[in-house]
Short mmCIF file of C-alpha atoms in Angstrom, two decimals:
data_model
loop_
_atom_site.label_atom_id
_atom_site.label_comp_id
_atom_site.label_asym_id
_atom_site.label_seq_id
_atom_site.Cartn_x
_atom_site.Cartn_y
_atom_site.Cartn_z
CA MET A 19 -29.07 -43.58 -24.20
CA ILE A 20 -31.91 -42.33 -26.36
CA ARG A 21 -35.25 -43.90 -25.44
CA PHE A 22 -36.82 -45.16 -28.69
CA GLU A 23 -39.10 -48.17 -29.10
CA ARG A 24 -35.93 -50.21 -29.58
CA VAL A 25 -37.45 -53.47 -30.70
CA VAL A 26 -39.53 -51.91 -33.46
CA ILE A 27 -36.63 -49.79 -34.69
CA ALA A 28 -34.22 -52.72 -34.60
CA ILE A 29 -36.56 -54.74 -36.83
CA PHE A 30 -37.00 -51.77 -39.16
CA LEU A 31 -33.24 -51.30 -39.40
CA LEU A 32 -32.89 -54.78 -40.83
CA ALA A 33 -35.11 -53.80 -43.72
CA THR A 34 -33.98 -50.33 -44.87
CA PRO A 35 -32.27 -47.17 -43.55
CA PRO A 36 -35.06 -45.11 -41.91
CA VAL A 37 -35.82 -41.60 -43.11
CA PHE A 38 -38.49 -39.20 -41.86
CA ALA A 39 -39.82 -35.89 -43.17
CA GLY A 40 -38.57 -32.95 -41.12
CA VAL A 41 -37.46 -29.35 -41.30
CA GLU A 42 -34.06 -27.63 -41.50
CA MET A 43 -33.60 -24.02 -40.38
CA ASP A 44 -30.75 -21.51 -40.42
CA LEU A 45 -30.65 -18.84 -37.70
CA VAL A 46 -28.16 -15.98 -37.44
CA THR A 47 -27.48 -13.83 -34.36
CA THR A 48 -25.91 -10.37 -34.58
CA ASP A 49 -24.80 -7.96 -31.86
CA ALA A 50 -25.81 -4.34 -31.34
CA GLU A 51 -23.37 -3.24 -34.07
CA GLY A 52 -24.73 -5.78 -36.58
CA ALA A 53 -21.73 -8.13 -36.46
CA VAL A 54 -22.55 -11.84 -36.68
CA THR A 55 -21.87 -13.56 -33.35
CA GLU A 56 -23.48 -16.94 -33.96
CA SER A 57 -24.89 -19.08 -36.78
CA VAL A 58 -27.03 -22.07 -35.90
CA LYS A 59 -28.47 -24.84 -38.04
CA LEU A 60 -31.56 -26.42 -36.49
CA TYR A 61 -33.27 -29.69 -37.42
CA ALA A 62 -36.67 -30.78 -36.11
CA GLN A 63 -38.99 -33.71 -36.66
CA SER A 64 -41.47 -35.78 -34.65
CA GLY A 65 -40.98 -33.64 -31.53
CA LYS A 66 -37.17 -33.98 -31.61
CA ILE A 67 -34.60 -31.20 -32.11
CA ARG A 68 -30.94 -31.04 -33.05
CA MET A 69 -28.96 -27.78 -33.05
CA GLU A 70 -25.51 -27.27 -34.53
CA ASP A 71 -23.49 -24.12 -33.87
CA ILE A 72 -21.79 -23.59 -37.22
CA GLY A 73 -20.43 -20.15 -36.39
CA ASP A 74 -18.70 -20.67 -33.05
CA ALA A 75 -15.59 -18.49 -32.89
CA SER A 76 -14.16 -20.69 -30.13
CA GLY A 77 -13.73 -23.54 -32.58
CA GLN A 78 -15.81 -25.94 -30.49
CA ASP A 79 -17.62 -28.68 -32.39
CA MET A 80 -20.81 -29.30 -30.41
CA SER A 81 -24.35 -30.53 -30.98
CA MET A 82 -27.39 -30.27 -28.72
CA ILE A 83 -30.06 -32.92 -29.17
CA PHE A 84 -33.45 -32.97 -27.48
CA ILE A 85 -35.27 -36.29 -27.46
CA GLY A 86 -38.40 -36.85 -25.42
CA ARG A 87 -37.21 -36.35 -21.84
CA GLU A 88 -33.48 -35.86 -22.40
CA PHE A 89 -31.08 -33.18 -23.52
CA ILE A 90 -27.90 -34.63 -25.00
CA VAL A 91 -24.88 -32.35 -25.40
CA VAL A 92 -22.40 -33.93 -27.82
CA ASP A 93 -18.76 -32.86 -27.99
CA HIS A 94 -17.45 -34.10 -31.32
CA SER A 95 -13.91 -32.91 -30.64
CA ASP A 96 -13.32 -35.59 -27.98
CA ARG A 97 -16.15 -37.96 -28.99
CA SER A 98 -18.08 -37.60 -25.73
CA TYR A 99 -21.56 -36.61 -24.60
CA ILE A 100 -23.51 -35.52 -21.52
CA VAL A 101 -27.12 -36.51 -20.85
CA MET A 102 -29.25 -33.96 -19.01
CA ASP A 103 -32.46 -35.47 -17.70
CA GLU A 104 -34.60 -35.16 -14.60
CA ALA A 105 -32.30 -37.46 -12.58
CA MET A 106 -29.28 -35.29 -13.40
CA VAL A 107 -31.13 -32.10 -12.42
CA VAL A 108 -32.17 -33.64 -9.11
CA GLU A 109 -28.55 -34.63 -8.45
CA MET A 110 -27.34 -31.16 -9.41
CA GLY A 111 -29.87 -29.54 -7.08
CA ALA A 112 -28.79 -31.80 -4.21
CA LYS A 113 -25.11 -30.98 -4.74
CA MET A 114 -25.86 -27.26 -4.88
CA LYS A 115 -27.85 -27.46 -1.66
CA GLU A 116 -25.02 -29.39 -0.02
CA ALA A 117 -22.50 -26.74 -1.08
CA MET A 118 -24.75 -23.93 0.16
CA ASP A 119 -25.26 -25.65 3.51
CA GLN A 120 -21.50 -26.02 3.92
CA ILE A 121 -20.94 -22.34 3.17
CA ARG A 122 -23.58 -21.34 5.70
CA GLU A 123 -21.94 -23.52 8.35
CA GLU A 124 -18.63 -21.78 7.72
CA MET A 125 -20.36 -18.39 7.97
CA ALA A 126 -21.12 -19.07 11.63
CA ASP A 127 -17.43 -18.53 12.44
CA MET A 128 -17.08 -15.35 10.42
CA ALA A 129 -17.00 -11.80 11.72
CA PRO A 130 -20.41 -10.10 11.34
CA GLU A 131 -19.24 -7.79 8.56
CA ASP A 132 -17.74 -10.70 6.58
CA ARG A 133 -20.85 -12.80 7.14
CA ALA A 134 -23.02 -9.98 5.76
CA ILE A 135 -20.87 -9.78 2.61
CA VAL A 136 -21.06 -13.54 1.96
CA GLU A 137 -24.82 -13.55 2.59
CA GLN A 138 -25.27 -10.81 0.03
CA MET A 139 -23.18 -12.74 -2.50
CA LEU A 140 -25.23 -15.89 -1.93
CA GLN A 141 -28.48 -14.04 -2.48
CA SER A 142 -27.13 -12.36 -5.59
CA GLY A 143 -25.94 -15.66 -7.04
CA THR A 144 -29.26 -17.41 -6.54
CA GLY A 145 -31.57 -14.60 -7.52
CA GLY A 146 -32.64 -13.53 -4.05
CA THR A 147 -33.82 -15.11 -0.86
CA GLY A 148 -35.96 -17.73 -2.53
CA GLY A 149 -39.36 -16.27 -1.66
CA GLU A 150 -42.17 -15.77 -4.14
CA GLU A 151 -41.47 -12.04 -4.16
CA ASP A 152 -38.15 -12.78 -5.89
CA VAL A 153 -39.84 -14.38 -8.93
CA PRO A 154 -40.51 -11.65 -11.53
CA SER A 155 -43.74 -11.75 -13.53
CA VAL A 156 -43.23 -12.39 -17.25
CA ARG A 157 -45.83 -10.96 -19.61
CA VAL A 158 -46.34 -10.76 -23.37
CA GLN A 159 -47.83 -7.72 -25.10
CA LYS A 160 -48.83 -7.53 -28.77
CA VAL A 161 -47.67 -4.19 -30.21
CA GLY A 162 -48.28 -4.21 -33.96
CA SER A 163 -46.91 -5.63 -37.19
CA GLY A 164 -43.52 -5.94 -38.85
CA ASN A 165 -41.84 -7.43 -41.91
CA TRP A 166 -39.92 -10.65 -42.46
CA GLN A 167 -38.52 -11.46 -45.89
CA SER A 168 -41.43 -10.91 -48.32
CA GLY A 169 -44.20 -11.23 -45.74
CA ASN A 170 -45.54 -9.76 -42.55
CA CYS A 171 -45.07 -10.76 -38.93
CA THR A 172 -46.78 -9.83 -35.67
CA ARG A 173 -44.67 -7.94 -33.12
CA TYR A 174 -44.68 -8.75 -29.42
CA GLU A 175 -42.84 -7.21 -26.47
CA ILE A 176 -41.75 -9.42 -23.58
CA PHE A 177 -41.47 -7.96 -20.08
CA ASP A 178 -39.77 -9.42 -17.02
CA GLY A 179 -41.48 -7.45 -14.30
CA SER A 180 -41.35 -3.86 -15.57
CA GLU A 181 -38.26 -4.39 -17.74
CA LYS A 182 -38.55 -5.17 -21.44
CA THR A 183 -36.29 -8.13 -22.21
CA GLN A 184 -37.28 -9.07 -25.76
CA GLU A 185 -39.11 -8.12 -28.91
CA ILE A 186 -40.40 -10.98 -31.04
CA CYS A 187 -41.83 -10.84 -34.54
CA SER A 188 -43.87 -13.95 -35.36
CA ALA A 189 -44.95 -15.02 -38.85
CA PRO A 190 -48.03 -17.12 -39.73
CA LEU A 191 -47.33 -20.85 -39.80
CA ASP A 192 -48.87 -21.30 -43.24
CA GLY A 193 -46.22 -18.99 -44.68
CA ILE A 194 -43.24 -21.02 -43.41
CA ASP A 195 -42.59 -24.52 -44.71
CA GLY A 196 -42.17 -26.94 -41.83
CA ALA A 197 -42.73 -24.33 -39.11
CA ASP A 198 -45.56 -26.32 -37.51
CA GLU A 199 -43.20 -29.30 -37.10
CA ALA A 200 -40.53 -27.13 -35.47
CA LEU A 201 -43.11 -25.47 -33.24
CA ARG A 202 -44.30 -28.83 -31.92
CA ALA A 203 -40.70 -29.78 -31.15
CA PHE A 204 -40.07 -26.49 -29.32
CA ALA A 205 -43.30 -26.94 -27.34
CA ASN A 206 -42.15 -30.41 -26.25
CA MET A 207 -38.82 -28.97 -25.15
CA ALA A 208 -40.48 -26.10 -23.27
CA ARG A 209 -42.71 -28.50 -21.36
CA PHE A 210 -39.70 -30.63 -20.44
CA ILE A 211 -37.73 -27.60 -19.19
CA ASN A 212 -40.68 -26.62 -17.02
CA THR A 213 -40.73 -30.17 -15.63
CA LEU A 214 -37.02 -29.92 -14.84
CA SER A 215 -37.61 -26.62 -13.06
CA GLU A 216 -39.74 -28.42 -10.47
CA SER A 217 -36.65 -30.40 -9.44
CA MET A 218 -34.44 -27.34 -8.96
CA PRO A 219 -34.27 -25.55 -5.61
CA GLY A 220 -35.82 -22.14 -4.98
CA PRO A 221 -35.27 -19.31 -7.47
CA LEU A 222 -33.07 -21.44 -9.75
CA GLY A 223 -36.08 -23.58 -10.53
CA ALA A 224 -38.19 -20.47 -11.02
CA SER A 225 -35.68 -19.09 -13.53
CA MET A 226 -35.84 -22.32 -15.54
CA ALA A 227 -39.64 -22.24 -15.49
CA GLY A 228 -39.48 -18.79 -17.08
CA ASN A 229 -37.53 -20.04 -20.11
CA PRO A 230 -38.27 -18.13 -23.34
CA MET A 231 -39.62 -21.23 -25.12
CA GLY A 232 -42.45 -21.33 -22.61
CA LEU A 233 -43.68 -18.00 -24.03
CA MET A 234 -44.52 -19.64 -27.34
CA GLU A 235 -47.96 -20.61 -26.04
CA GLN A 236 -48.74 -16.89 -25.78
CA ILE A 237 -47.52 -16.03 -29.27
CA ASP A 238 -49.36 -16.75 -32.53
CA GLY A 239 -47.26 -18.11 -35.38
CA PHE A 240 -43.53 -18.84 -35.46
CA PRO A 241 -40.84 -16.42 -34.14
CA VAL A 242 -38.75 -15.27 -37.08
CA ARG A 243 -36.92 -12.36 -35.43
CA THR A 244 -36.02 -11.96 -31.74
CA VAL A 245 -34.38 -8.88 -30.25
CA ASP A 246 -32.81 -9.27 -26.79
CA TYR A 247 -32.38 -6.38 -24.36
CA VAL A 248 -30.39 -6.03 -21.15
CA ALA A 249 -31.11 -3.04 -18.90
CA GLY A 250 -32.88 -1.33 -21.79
CA SER A 251 -30.05 -1.75 -24.31
CA LEU A 252 -30.20 -3.96 -27.40
CA VAL A 253 -27.63 -6.76 -27.11
CA ALA A 254 -28.56 -9.32 -29.78
CA VAL A 255 -30.84 -9.92 -32.76
CA THR A 256 -31.62 -13.47 -33.91
CA THR A 257 -33.22 -13.90 -37.34
CA LEU A 258 -34.59 -16.95 -39.12
CA GLU A 259 -32.65 -16.72 -42.40
CA SER A 260 -34.07 -19.78 -44.16
CA VAL A 261 -36.33 -22.75 -43.57
CA ARG A 262 -37.08 -25.77 -45.74
CA ASP A 263 -38.74 -29.14 -45.59
CA LYS A 264 -36.15 -31.88 -45.75
CA THR A 265 -36.01 -35.64 -45.39
CA LEU A 266 -33.97 -36.32 -42.25
CA GLU A 267 -32.22 -39.54 -41.39
CA ALA A 268 -33.20 -40.99 -38.01
CA ASN A 269 -29.59 -41.17 -36.78
CA LEU A 270 -29.40 -37.38 -36.91
CA PHE A 271 -31.07 -37.47 -33.49
CA GLU A 272 -28.94 -40.28 -32.09
CA ILE A 273 -25.61 -40.39 -30.26
CA PRO A 274 -22.83 -41.25 -32.73
CA ASP A 275 -21.33 -44.72 -32.43
CA GLY A 276 -18.18 -44.94 -30.32
CA TYR A 277 -18.86 -41.82 -28.23
CA ARG A 278 -18.46 -42.10 -24.46
CA GLN A 279 -20.81 -40.68 -21.86
CA VAL A 280 -19.22 -38.19 -19.44
CA ASP A 281 -20.36 -37.63 -15.86
CA PRO A 282 -20.45 -33.82 -15.42
CA PHE A 283 -19.98 -34.24 -11.67
CA ALA A 284 -16.88 -36.44 -11.93
CA GLY A 285 -14.51 -33.55 -12.71
CA GLU A 286 -13.21 -35.03 -15.97
#
């Protein structure tokens, strides 16, 4: 469960329903043709984050909550949740290694041509052989200025090796109500993801360590527009549509009463 100072909060609950100042944001993602593919409502306060996908075409009713050293994925449709923490990542890495070892044992009995095919698939699925040469260098380059709503933003290009993967336009914090609060929460989450990456084997851990939130330390201000590229082609544009200070109830970042925890490795 969520790790709060339980005794203090329990005493406080007896007195009055707790509320804290926070920020609420609306983000919209469009595809290369400009069609909306996703709408997300984001809440942040005191280093915590909650994201709701309010435009999911699949009809799923999910929330993602980040609290301290846990990600909690809540499925409201069946009143369940999954906790992703360092212990879960360690277990996941161990199970993946066990599966890979079993596949490699079976490869010993394969014909050479079949063994070569499986080996290539394994390397492709894990990002390479696991050496340092397989980890691409991520760099940020400031390229000029742009516009967001009625103000300006600073444009950055993000490169993964020699390939441009993103363009980010970042607005000054003093021009966005509550942006500093959200930025602190994102920074906490980025640091936690980097910690998790240390528990993942080989290139999988390296890919987690290169998460986009970790780039925020190299960017001034708050990202208000992000353009994603794949193989040089634009695939998605995410824009901060609105942001406002808002008093948030503490239970917004808690697991709803009556929900059951699901073990992702139990095959439920």
